[in-house]
Every structure is written in C-alpha cells, then in structure tokens.
Coordinates of C-alpha atoms (C1' of nucleotides) in Angstrom, one line a residue:
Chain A
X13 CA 175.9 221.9 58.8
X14 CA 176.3 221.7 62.7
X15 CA 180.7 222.0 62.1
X16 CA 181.0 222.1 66.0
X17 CA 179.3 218.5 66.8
X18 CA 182.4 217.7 64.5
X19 CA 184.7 214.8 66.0
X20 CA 186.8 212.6 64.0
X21 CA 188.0 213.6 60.4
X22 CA 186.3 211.8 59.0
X23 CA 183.3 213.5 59.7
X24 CA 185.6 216.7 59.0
X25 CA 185.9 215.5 55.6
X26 CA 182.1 214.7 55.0
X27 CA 181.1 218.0 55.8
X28 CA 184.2 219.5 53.3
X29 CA 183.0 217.2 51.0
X30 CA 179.4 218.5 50.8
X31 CA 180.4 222.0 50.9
X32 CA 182.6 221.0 47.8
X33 CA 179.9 219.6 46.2
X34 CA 177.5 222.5 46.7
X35 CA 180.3 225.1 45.5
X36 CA 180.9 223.2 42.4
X37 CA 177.5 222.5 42.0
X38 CA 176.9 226.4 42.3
X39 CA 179.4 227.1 39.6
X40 CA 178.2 224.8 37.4
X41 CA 174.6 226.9 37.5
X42 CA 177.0 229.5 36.7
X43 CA 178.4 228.5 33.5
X44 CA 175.3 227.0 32.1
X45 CA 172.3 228.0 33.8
X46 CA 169.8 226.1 36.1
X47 CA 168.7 223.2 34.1
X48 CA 172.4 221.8 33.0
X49 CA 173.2 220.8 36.6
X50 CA 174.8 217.2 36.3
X51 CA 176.2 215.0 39.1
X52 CA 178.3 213.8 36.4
X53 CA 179.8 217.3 35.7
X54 CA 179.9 217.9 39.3
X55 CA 182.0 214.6 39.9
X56 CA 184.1 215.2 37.4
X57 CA 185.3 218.7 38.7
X58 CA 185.6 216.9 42.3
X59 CA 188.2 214.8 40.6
X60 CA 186.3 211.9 41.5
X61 CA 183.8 209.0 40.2
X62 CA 180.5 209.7 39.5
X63 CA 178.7 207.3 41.6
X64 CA 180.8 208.9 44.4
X65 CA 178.6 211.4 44.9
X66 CA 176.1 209.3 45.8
X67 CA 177.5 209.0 49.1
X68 CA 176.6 212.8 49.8
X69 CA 173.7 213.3 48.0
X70 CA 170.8 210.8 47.1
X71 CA 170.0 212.4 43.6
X72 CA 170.4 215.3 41.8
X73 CA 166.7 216.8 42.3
X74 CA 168.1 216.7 46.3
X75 CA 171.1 218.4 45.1
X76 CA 168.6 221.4 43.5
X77 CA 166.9 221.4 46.1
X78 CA 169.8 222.2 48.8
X79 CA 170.8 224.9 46.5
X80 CA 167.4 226.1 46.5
X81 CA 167.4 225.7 50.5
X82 CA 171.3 227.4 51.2
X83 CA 170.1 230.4 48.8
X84 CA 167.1 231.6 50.6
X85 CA 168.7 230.8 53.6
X86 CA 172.1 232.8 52.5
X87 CA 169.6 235.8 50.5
X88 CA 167.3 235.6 54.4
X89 CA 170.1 235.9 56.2
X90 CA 171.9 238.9 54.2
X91 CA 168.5 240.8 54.7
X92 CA 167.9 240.0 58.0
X93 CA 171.2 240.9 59.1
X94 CA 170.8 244.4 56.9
X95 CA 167.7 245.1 58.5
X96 CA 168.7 244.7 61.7
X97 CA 172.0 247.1 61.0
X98 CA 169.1 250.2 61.7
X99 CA 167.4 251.3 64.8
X100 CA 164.1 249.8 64.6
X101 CA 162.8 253.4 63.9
X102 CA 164.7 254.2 61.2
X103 CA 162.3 253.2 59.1
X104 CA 163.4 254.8 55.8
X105 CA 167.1 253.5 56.5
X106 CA 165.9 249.8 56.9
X107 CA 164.1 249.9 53.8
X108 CA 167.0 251.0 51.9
X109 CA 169.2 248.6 53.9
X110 CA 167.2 245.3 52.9
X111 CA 167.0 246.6 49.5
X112 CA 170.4 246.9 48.6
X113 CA 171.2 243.4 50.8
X114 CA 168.6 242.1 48.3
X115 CA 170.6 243.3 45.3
X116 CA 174.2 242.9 46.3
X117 CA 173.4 239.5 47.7
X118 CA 172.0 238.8 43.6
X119 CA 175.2 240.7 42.0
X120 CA 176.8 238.4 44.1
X121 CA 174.9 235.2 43.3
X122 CA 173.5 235.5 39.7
X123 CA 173.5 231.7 39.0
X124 CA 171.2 231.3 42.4
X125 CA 169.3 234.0 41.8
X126 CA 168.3 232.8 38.5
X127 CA 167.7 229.6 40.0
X128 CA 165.3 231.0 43.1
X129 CA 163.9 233.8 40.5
X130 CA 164.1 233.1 37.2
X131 CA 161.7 230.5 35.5
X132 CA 161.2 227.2 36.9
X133 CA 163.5 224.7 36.6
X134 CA 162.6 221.7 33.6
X135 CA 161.9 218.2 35.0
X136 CA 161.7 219.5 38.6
X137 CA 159.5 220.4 41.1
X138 CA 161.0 222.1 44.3
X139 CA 159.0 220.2 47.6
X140 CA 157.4 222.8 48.8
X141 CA 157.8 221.9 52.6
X142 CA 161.0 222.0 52.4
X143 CA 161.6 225.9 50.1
X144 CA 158.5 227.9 51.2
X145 CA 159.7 228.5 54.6
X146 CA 163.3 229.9 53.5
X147 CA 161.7 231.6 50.6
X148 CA 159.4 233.5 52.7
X149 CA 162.1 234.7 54.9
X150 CA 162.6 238.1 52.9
X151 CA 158.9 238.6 52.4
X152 CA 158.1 238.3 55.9
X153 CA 161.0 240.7 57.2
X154 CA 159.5 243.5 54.9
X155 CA 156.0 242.5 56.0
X156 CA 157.7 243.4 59.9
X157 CA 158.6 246.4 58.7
X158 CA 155.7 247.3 56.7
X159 CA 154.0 246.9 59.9
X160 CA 156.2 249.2 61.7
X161 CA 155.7 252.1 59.3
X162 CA 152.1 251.2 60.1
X163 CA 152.3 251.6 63.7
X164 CA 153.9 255.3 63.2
X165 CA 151.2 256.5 61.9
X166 CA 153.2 258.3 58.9
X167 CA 150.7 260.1 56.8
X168 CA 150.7 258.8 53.1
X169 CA 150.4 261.0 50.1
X170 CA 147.1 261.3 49.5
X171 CA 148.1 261.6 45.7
X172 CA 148.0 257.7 45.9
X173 CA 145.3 256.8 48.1
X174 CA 144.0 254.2 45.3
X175 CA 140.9 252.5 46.3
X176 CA 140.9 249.2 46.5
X177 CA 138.2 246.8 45.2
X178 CA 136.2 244.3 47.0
X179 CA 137.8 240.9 45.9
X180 CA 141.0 242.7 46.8
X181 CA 140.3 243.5 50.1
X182 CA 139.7 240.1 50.8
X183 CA 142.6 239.0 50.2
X184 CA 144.3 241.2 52.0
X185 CA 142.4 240.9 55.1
X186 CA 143.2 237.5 55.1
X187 CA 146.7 238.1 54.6
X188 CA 146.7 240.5 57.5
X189 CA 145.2 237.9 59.7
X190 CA 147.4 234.9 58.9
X191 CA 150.5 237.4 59.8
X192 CA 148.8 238.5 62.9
X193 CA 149.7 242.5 61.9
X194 CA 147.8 245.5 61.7
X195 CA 148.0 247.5 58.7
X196 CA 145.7 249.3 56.3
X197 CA 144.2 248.2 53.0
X198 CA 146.8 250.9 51.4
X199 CA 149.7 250.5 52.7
X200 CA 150.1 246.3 52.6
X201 CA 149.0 246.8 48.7
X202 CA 152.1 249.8 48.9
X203 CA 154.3 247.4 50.5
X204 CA 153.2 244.8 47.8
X205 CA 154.1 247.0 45.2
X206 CA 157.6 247.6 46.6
X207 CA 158.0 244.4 47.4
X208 CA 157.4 242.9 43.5
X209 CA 159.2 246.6 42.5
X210 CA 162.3 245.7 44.4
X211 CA 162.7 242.0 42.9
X212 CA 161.5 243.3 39.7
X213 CA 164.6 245.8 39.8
X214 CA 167.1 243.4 40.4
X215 CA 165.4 240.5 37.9
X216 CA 165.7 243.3 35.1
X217 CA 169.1 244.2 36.0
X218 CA 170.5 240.2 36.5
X219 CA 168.4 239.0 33.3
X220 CA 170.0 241.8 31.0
X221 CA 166.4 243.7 30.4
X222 CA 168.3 246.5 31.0
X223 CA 170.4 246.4 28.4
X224 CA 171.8 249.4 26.2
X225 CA 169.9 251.7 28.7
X226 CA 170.8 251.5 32.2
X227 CA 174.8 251.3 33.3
X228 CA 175.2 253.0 36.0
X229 CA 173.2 250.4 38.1
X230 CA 174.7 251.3 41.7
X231 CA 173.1 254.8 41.2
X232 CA 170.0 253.5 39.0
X233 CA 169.4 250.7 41.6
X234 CA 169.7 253.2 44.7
X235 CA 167.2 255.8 43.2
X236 CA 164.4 253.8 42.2
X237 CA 165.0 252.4 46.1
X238 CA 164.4 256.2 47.5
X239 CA 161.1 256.2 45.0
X240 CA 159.9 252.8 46.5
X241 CA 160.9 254.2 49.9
X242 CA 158.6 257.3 49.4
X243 CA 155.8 255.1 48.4
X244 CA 155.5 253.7 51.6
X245 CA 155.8 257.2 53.0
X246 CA 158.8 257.5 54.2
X247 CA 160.3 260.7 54.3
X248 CA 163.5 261.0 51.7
X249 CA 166.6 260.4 53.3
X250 CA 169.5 262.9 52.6
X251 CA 173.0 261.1 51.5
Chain B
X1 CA 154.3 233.8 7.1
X2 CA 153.4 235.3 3.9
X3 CA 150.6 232.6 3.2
X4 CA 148.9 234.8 0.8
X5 CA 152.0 233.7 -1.6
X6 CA 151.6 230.9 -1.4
X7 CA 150.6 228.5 -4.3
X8 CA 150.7 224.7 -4.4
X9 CA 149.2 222.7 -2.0
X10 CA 152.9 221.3 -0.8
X11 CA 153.9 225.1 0.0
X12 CA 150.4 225.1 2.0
X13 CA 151.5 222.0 3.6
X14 CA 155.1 223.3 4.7
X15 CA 153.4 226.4 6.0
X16 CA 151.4 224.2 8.1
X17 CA 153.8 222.0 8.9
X18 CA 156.0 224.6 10.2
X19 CA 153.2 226.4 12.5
X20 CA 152.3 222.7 13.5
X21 CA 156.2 222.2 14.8
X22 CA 156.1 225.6 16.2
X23 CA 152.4 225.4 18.1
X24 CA 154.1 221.9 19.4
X25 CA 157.1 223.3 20.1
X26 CA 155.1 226.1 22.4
X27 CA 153.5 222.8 24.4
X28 CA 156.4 221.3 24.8
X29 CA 157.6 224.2 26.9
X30 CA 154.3 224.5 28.5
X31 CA 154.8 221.1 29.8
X32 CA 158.3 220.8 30.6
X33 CA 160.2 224.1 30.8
X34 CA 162.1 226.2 28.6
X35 CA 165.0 223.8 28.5
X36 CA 163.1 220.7 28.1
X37 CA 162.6 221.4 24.7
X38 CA 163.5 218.5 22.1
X39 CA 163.3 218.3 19.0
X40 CA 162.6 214.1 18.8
X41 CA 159.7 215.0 21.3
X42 CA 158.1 217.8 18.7
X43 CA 158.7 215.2 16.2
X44 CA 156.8 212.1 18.5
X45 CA 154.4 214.3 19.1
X46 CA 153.4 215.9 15.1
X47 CA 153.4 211.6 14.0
X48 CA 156.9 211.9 12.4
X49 CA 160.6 210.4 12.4
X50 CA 162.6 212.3 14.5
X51 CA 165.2 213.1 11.3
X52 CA 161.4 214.6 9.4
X53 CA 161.6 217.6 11.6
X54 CA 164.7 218.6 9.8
X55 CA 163.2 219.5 6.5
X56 CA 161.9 222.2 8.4
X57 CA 163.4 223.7 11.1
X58 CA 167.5 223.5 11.1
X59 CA 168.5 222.8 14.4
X60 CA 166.6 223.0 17.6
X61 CA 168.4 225.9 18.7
X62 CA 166.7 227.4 15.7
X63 CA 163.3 226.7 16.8
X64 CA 164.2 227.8 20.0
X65 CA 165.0 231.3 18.4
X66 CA 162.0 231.0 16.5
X67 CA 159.6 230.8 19.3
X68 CA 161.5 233.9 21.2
X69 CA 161.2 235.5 18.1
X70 CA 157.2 234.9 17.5
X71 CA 156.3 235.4 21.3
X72 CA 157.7 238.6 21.2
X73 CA 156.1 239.3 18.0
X74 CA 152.8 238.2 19.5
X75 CA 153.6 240.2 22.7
X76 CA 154.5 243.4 20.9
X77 CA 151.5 243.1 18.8
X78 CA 149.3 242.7 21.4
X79 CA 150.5 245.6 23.4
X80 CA 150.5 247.7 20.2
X81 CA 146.7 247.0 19.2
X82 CA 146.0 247.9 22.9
X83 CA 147.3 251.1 23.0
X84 CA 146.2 251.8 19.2
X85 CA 142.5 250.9 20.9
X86 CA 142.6 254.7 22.7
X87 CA 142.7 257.9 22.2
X88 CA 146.3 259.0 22.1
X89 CA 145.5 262.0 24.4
X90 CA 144.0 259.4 26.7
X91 CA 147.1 258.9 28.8
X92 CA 146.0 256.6 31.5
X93 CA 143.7 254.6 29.3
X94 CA 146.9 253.5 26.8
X95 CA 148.6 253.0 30.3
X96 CA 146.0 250.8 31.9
X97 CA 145.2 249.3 28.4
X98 CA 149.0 248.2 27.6
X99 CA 149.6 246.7 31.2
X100 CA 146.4 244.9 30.5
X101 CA 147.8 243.8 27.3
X102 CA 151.3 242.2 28.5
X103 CA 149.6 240.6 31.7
X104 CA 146.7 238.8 29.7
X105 CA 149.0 237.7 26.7
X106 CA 151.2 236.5 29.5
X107 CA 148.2 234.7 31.1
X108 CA 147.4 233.1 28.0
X109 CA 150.8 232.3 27.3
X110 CA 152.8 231.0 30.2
X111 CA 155.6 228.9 28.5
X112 CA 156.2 231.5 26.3
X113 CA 156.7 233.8 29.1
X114 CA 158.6 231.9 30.9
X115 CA 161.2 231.2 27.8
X116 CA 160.9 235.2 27.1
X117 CA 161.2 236.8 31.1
X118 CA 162.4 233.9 33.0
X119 CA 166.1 232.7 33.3
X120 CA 168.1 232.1 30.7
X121 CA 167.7 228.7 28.8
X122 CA 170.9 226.5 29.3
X123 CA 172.9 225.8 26.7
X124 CA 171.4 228.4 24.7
X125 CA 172.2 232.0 23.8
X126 CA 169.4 233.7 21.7
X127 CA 171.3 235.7 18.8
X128 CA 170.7 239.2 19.5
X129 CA 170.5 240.3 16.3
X130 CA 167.4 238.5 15.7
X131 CA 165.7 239.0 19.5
X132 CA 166.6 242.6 20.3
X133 CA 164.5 244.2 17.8
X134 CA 161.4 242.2 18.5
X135 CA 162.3 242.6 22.4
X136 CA 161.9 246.0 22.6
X137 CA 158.5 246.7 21.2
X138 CA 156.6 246.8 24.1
X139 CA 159.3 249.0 25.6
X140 CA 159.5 251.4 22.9
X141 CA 155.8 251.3 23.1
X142 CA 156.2 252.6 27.3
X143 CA 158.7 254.8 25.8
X144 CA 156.2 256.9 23.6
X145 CA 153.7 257.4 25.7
X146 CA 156.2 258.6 28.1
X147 CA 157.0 261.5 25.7
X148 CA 153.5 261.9 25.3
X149 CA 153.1 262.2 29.3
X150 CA 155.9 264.5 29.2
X151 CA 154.9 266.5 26.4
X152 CA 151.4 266.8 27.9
X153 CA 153.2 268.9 31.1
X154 CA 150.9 267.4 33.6
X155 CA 152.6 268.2 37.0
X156 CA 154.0 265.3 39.0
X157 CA 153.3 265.1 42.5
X158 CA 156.5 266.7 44.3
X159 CA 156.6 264.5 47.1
X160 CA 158.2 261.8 44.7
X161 CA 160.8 264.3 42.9
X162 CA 163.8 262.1 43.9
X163 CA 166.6 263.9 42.9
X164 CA 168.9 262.2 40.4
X165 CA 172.7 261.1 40.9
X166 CA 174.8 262.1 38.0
X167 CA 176.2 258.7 36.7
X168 CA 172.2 258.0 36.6
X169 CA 171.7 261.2 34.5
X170 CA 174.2 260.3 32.1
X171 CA 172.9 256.8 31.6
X172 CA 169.1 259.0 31.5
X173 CA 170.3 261.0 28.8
X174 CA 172.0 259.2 26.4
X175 CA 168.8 257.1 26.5
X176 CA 166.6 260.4 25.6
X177 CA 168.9 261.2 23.1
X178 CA 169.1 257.4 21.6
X179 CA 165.7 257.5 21.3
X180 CA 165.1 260.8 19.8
X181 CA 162.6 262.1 22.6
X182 CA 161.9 265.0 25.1
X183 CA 161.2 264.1 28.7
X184 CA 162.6 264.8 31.7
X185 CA 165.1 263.1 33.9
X186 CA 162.3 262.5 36.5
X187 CA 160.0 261.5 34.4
X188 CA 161.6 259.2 32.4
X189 CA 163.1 257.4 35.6
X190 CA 159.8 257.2 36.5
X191 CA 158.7 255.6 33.5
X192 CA 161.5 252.8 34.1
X193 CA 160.4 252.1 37.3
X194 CA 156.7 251.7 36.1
X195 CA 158.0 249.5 33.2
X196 CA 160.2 246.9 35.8
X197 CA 157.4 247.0 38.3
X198 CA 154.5 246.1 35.9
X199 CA 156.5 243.3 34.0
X200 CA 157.6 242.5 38.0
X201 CA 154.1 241.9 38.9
X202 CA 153.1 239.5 35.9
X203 CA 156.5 237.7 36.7
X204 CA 155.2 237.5 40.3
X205 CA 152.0 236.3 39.3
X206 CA 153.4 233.8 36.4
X207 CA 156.3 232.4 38.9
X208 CA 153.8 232.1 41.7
X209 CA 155.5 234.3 43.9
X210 CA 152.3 235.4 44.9
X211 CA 151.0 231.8 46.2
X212 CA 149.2 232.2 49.8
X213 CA 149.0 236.0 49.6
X214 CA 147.1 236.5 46.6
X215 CA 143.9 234.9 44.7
X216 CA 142.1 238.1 43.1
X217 CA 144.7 238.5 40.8
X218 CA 142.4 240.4 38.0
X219 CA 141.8 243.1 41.0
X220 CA 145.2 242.8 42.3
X221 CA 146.7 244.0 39.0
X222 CA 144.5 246.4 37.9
X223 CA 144.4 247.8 41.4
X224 CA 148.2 247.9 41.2
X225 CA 148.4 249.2 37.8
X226 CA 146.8 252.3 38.6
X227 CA 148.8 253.0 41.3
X228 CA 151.7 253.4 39.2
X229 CA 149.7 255.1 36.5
X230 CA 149.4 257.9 39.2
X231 CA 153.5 257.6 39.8
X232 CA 153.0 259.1 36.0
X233 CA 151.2 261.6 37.2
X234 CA 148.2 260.4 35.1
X235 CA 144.9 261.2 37.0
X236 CA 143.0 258.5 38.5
X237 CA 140.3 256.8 36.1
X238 CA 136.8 256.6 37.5
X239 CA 135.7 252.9 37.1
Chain C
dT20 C1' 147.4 216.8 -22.7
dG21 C1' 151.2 213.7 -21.9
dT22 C1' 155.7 212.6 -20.7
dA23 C1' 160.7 213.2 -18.5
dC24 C1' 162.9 215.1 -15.1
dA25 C1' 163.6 217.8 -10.8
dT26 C1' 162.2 218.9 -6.3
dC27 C1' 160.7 217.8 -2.0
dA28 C1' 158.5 215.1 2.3
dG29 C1' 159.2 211.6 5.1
dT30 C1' 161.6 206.9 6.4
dG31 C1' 164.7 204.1 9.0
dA32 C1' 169.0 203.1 10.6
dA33 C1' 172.9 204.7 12.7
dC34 C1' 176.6 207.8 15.0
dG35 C1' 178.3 209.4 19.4
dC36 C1' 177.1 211.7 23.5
dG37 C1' 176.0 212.7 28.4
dC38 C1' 172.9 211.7 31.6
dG39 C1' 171.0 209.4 36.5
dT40 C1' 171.5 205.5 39.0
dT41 C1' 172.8 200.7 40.7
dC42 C1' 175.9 197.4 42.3
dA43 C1' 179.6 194.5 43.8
dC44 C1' 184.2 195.6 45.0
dT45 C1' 188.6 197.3 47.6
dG46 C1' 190.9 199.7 51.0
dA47 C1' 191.1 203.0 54.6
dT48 C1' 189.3 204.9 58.9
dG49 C1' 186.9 204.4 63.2
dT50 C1' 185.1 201.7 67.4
dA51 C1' 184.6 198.1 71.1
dC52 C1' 186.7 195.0 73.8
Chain D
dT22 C1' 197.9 199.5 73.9
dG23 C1' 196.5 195.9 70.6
dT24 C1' 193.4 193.4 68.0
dA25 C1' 188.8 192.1 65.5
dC26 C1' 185.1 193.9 63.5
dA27 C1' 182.1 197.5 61.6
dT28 C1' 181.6 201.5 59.0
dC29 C1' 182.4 204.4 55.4
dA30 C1' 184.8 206.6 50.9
dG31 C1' 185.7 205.9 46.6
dT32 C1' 186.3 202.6 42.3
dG33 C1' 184.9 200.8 37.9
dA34 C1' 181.8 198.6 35.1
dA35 C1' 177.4 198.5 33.6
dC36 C1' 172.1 199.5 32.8
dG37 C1' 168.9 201.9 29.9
dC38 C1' 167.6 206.3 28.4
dG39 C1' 166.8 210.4 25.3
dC40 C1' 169.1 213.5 22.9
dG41 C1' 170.8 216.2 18.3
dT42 C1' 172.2 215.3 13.9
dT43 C1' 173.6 212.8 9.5
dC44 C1' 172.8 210.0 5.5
dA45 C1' 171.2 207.1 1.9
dC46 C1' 166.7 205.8 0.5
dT47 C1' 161.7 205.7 -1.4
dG48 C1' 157.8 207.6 -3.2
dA49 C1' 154.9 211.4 -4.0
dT50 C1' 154.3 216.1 -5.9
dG51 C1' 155.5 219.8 -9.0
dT52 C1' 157.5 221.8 -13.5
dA53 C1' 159.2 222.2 -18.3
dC54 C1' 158.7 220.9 -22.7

DNA sequence: TGTACATCAGTGAACGCGCGTTCACTGATGTAC
DNA sequence: TGTACATCAGTGAACGCGCGTTCACTGATGTAC
C-alpha cells in the first residue's frame, strides 16, 4: 500500500508478498471464473504452503473482497484520469474519453470485470462499507460531467424530450439532492441511460453476447459511444 | 416434455421427477449463485440419496445445461407471446411490449437470469450447440421488428445519423446478409444499441447497480424504454 | 386372468478430491540495550 | 559493536466438510406370453 513508509526488507517483502498474492489471485479469476478462487490454488502457485497465506490475508472472502476493492479503485482511477485528459469544456471529448477508459480498462481486466459486473459471486456477500464507495467512483465522475453539460445550457433534441412520470421524478429529485447538482428531470434519466448503455456495451462485448455479429469491436464500441454522446446532446465530434 | 405421450404412471413419475430436480435445481441457484449449484443439495432437498438423482439427470453439468437451456426457452417464449400480443404494424407497442417481456420474466426469474446474463459459471462451459439456438430468440425477435421498422421507412431523426466506420459496416453487413433481411446500416446499429441498452438496464436493476439512485423501477424502465423506442424512430405512445 | 421375466427407482456404502482454517513448530530477521 | 529477546515467515500435519460419481443391491412396477 503506502511502499514509501517502507523500511526494513522485511516489510519490502510483505508488501511483494501481497501484491503476489493479489496477481495470482487475479489470474486464477482468469482461468476459472469468480467463484473458483482458492487460497489453496493461490498457495500453490506462490510455491508455498497453504496456511502461509494466512499470514497476508485472514480468509479468502477478504481476499475477494481486496480484489473487489483494487478493481474499482484501478477501473476509478483509469476514468478519472481519462476524464481529466480534456478541458473541462470539452464536454463531448470527456464523454468519449471515460467511455473508452471504461472499456479498455475491461479488455484489459476481463476476470475483474466479471467479478465487479458479472453476477454475484456464490457463498459471498461483498461488505458494503467497504465496495460501495470505490464502486461509485465511475458513476459519480459521469454524474460531474452530466452536471457540466447541464450548466451549458446545450439544447437537447426535442425528438427525445420523453416525459417523465411521477414516481420517477421522485427519484430523481432525490438523487439530485443527495449529489448536491443541478440538472433537469431529462437529462439525469439521459445520463442514466448512457451510463447503463456504456456498461451494457462493454458487458455484451466481455460476456460473448456479441458473438457471430459484432468483430470489429474498436469501431462498434466507438460508434455506439458518439450515439450515447449525442443523447446527452453533445454535438458530434469529427475524427 | 412431451407429457401427452406419456403412459404409465412410472413415466408420469419420471416426468415429475425430472421437473421436480429441475424446479429445485432453479432454487438452488436462487439461493446460492450460479456456481453453488450441487447436485447432493438437489438431491437433500427432493428426500433422496444423493446417487437417486442419477437415474435422472447425468451429471450436474448436465443439469446445469438444462436449466440454460429451459430459461432461455422460457425467456424466448415469453418475449415471443409479447410481441405476438400486437399488431405487427404496431411498431412501438411490440417494442414496448417485448422490453416489458424480458424485464418481467427477468423479475420473476432472478437466478435464472443471473446463470443466463451474468458471468460465466466456473468450471463450466455451456455447449454451444445446445445454448446458441435457444440464446438468440429474443434477439432474432429484436431483429424482425427491426426489418419491419426499416421496411416501414419511418424517418430517423438526423441529429443521431452517426456515420459508420467501415470495419463496423462490414461486421453490419454480413450480419444483414446472415440474417436474410433489409435494413440500413444506421438502423440496424441502432437496433444493437437498443438491444445492449435494454438487457443493460434489467442487468442494472437485477445486479443492483441501481441501489441508492433508483426505487420506481416499473417507471424507470418503462420511462427508459421509450426513450430508446424513439432512438427507432418509433413515435412516442400516448399513455 | 395369471405367471415369469425384464425394467426401472431408489438405497447405502464407498472412492478420491479439494477446500478453508487451525495449531504447534522451526528458523530467520529485526530491535533494544 | 555485540548480545538477548521479540517478532515474524513459512512448515507440516491435521480437522471436518461437501462435493461428483460409481457400484452392487433390493424391491416395486411394467410387459409378454
């Protein structure tokens, strides 16, 4: 974690340790998806003893659950630092930016992604205290920009100007004040939409749903982004 | 299956044994997870030695195949019978009525959902010759009433005409071609993105993606749903 | 209608397996004086 | 700088568990004559 407060090697070798254990952990998701994960397995591919591991990790649900922890925290970071690659008003271009972090970070991860997006995991409950926060961390970077297309004032096609019911706007009223933004009925259920349209995208694609159709998936993946983008109305962006 | 063949009251007995194992099974998963699945636990469960189960069902990878195989049997049918319930020159109402369709059956049927949409199960690889087929009703369903959107002419709003890439267009046109239908490259792209977004939101919702945002899920979806009807270019419906 | 044989459902014991976790231990590394 | 003690990494054996699957068996249900 905190490699500078670092002193003897012993710690040094502590930390390595863990970071081993995560890594191997991580391929072990890999090879046989998120419910096979086995301190056993992971001990043996350390080359050591299983109750070894205990040293570094009290249990395998603990184990999970840093996994669950280092992969919002890796797929938050990746966005945030997308997003923040644009000028704050290049609104369009930040859009596309934390889309494609979203998906490359996934093409890059499928084991975690399955574990932070596919079902749920058998015999184990994440604690919520300790994944909501880093799994909101991608939500609440598109509600910020959400709320900056907002603020522009861009005009929205009127094409789409679905009414939205009562119950509905409850709900979103509320969410508007628990995030302390300002933002219309239609454009937080738009940047709903795009939100579940993005990971839907990339679930499809990591899950195989695609199959036999879609190949070229840097091209597919980008286009559907532009027609997400132009749902929130921004303007299309020329490449 | 074909219960109207059957005779003697033991060949009524091994029908009802088998949808006993399966409706189990389907608990089982509701309880556990997809990969929590045993076979001794269907068997504890039905009253029966654990070896019983055999004379039924050959190996628990089997059943597992099985239930993929029935939930998207009872998935496509659903969605089928909802669509067959309009008028096919209705174009938003077999729209609206098919999301309807996959979100309620998937509201009815979490586990299954889960096992069908969610990650993949470990240790397990469904046979694709058995899965595919039944996979792809409810996308073959989309497909059609694509065609019929497109064969209909209704113009599409030109603020969304994304242009296409060309690796995308190949991918778009061996698809038409595949399936033996007319419709354009926009269109059809169109219709891919409406079909990841809408299974996207009942993932959402099933996955609880959604948890502290959003409690009027019935509105939510609907309200959602017609938004991308109009992404069709279908007209809005009065409710 | 009655009997002889074949088919099937379910039993109970056993197999080998991998799992999570505990515990007493050895030996190496670090710390305080 | 050297020594005595504390801390820690890793070992090896063991626990109890549930799993999938096989196999020889008993007894009930069906079928052919």
């Amino acid at each position: 974690m905190h490699s500078d407060q670092v002193r003897t090697p012993r710690q040094r070798a502590r930390v390595q340790a863990i970071a081993d254990i995560k890594r191997i952990a991580s391929e072990q998701l890999a090879n046989q998806g998120s419910a096979a994960l086995s301190l056993r397995a992971v001990a043996r591919e350390l080359g050591v003893v299983s109750s070894a591991v205990y040293r570094y990790v009290p249990s395998r649900d603990e184990l999970l659950t840093m996994l669950i922890e280092d992969g919002y925290d890796s797929l938050g970071a990746a966005t945030e630092q997308a997003d923040a690659s644009r000028k704050r008003d290049d609104l369009r271009g930040r859009w596309t930016a934390i889309g494609r972090a979203v998906r490359d970070w996934a093409v890059q991860h499928p084991p975690e992604w399955g574990l932070l997006y596919g079902g749920p995991v058998p015999g184990y409950q994440a604690p919520p205290e300790r994944t909501v926060a880093p799994g909101s961390r991608v939500s609440l970077l598109l509600i910020a920009l959400f709320a900056d297309v907002a603020a522009t004032g861009l005009p929205l096609c009127d094409h789409f100007q679905v009414p939205v019911p009562r119950p509905l706007h409850r709900d979103l009223r509320a969410l508007r004040q628990t995030l302390g933004i300002e933002i219309s009925d239609d454009l937080l259920s738009r940047g709903l939409l795009c939100w579940t349209a993005l990971f839907g995208l990339v679930s499809f694609e990591m899950f195989g749903q695609y199959r036999g159709g879609i190949e070229a998936f840097d091209a597919y993946f980008d286009h559907q982004l532009s027609r997400l983008g132009t749902l929130l109305g921004l303007a299309p962006m020329p490449r």
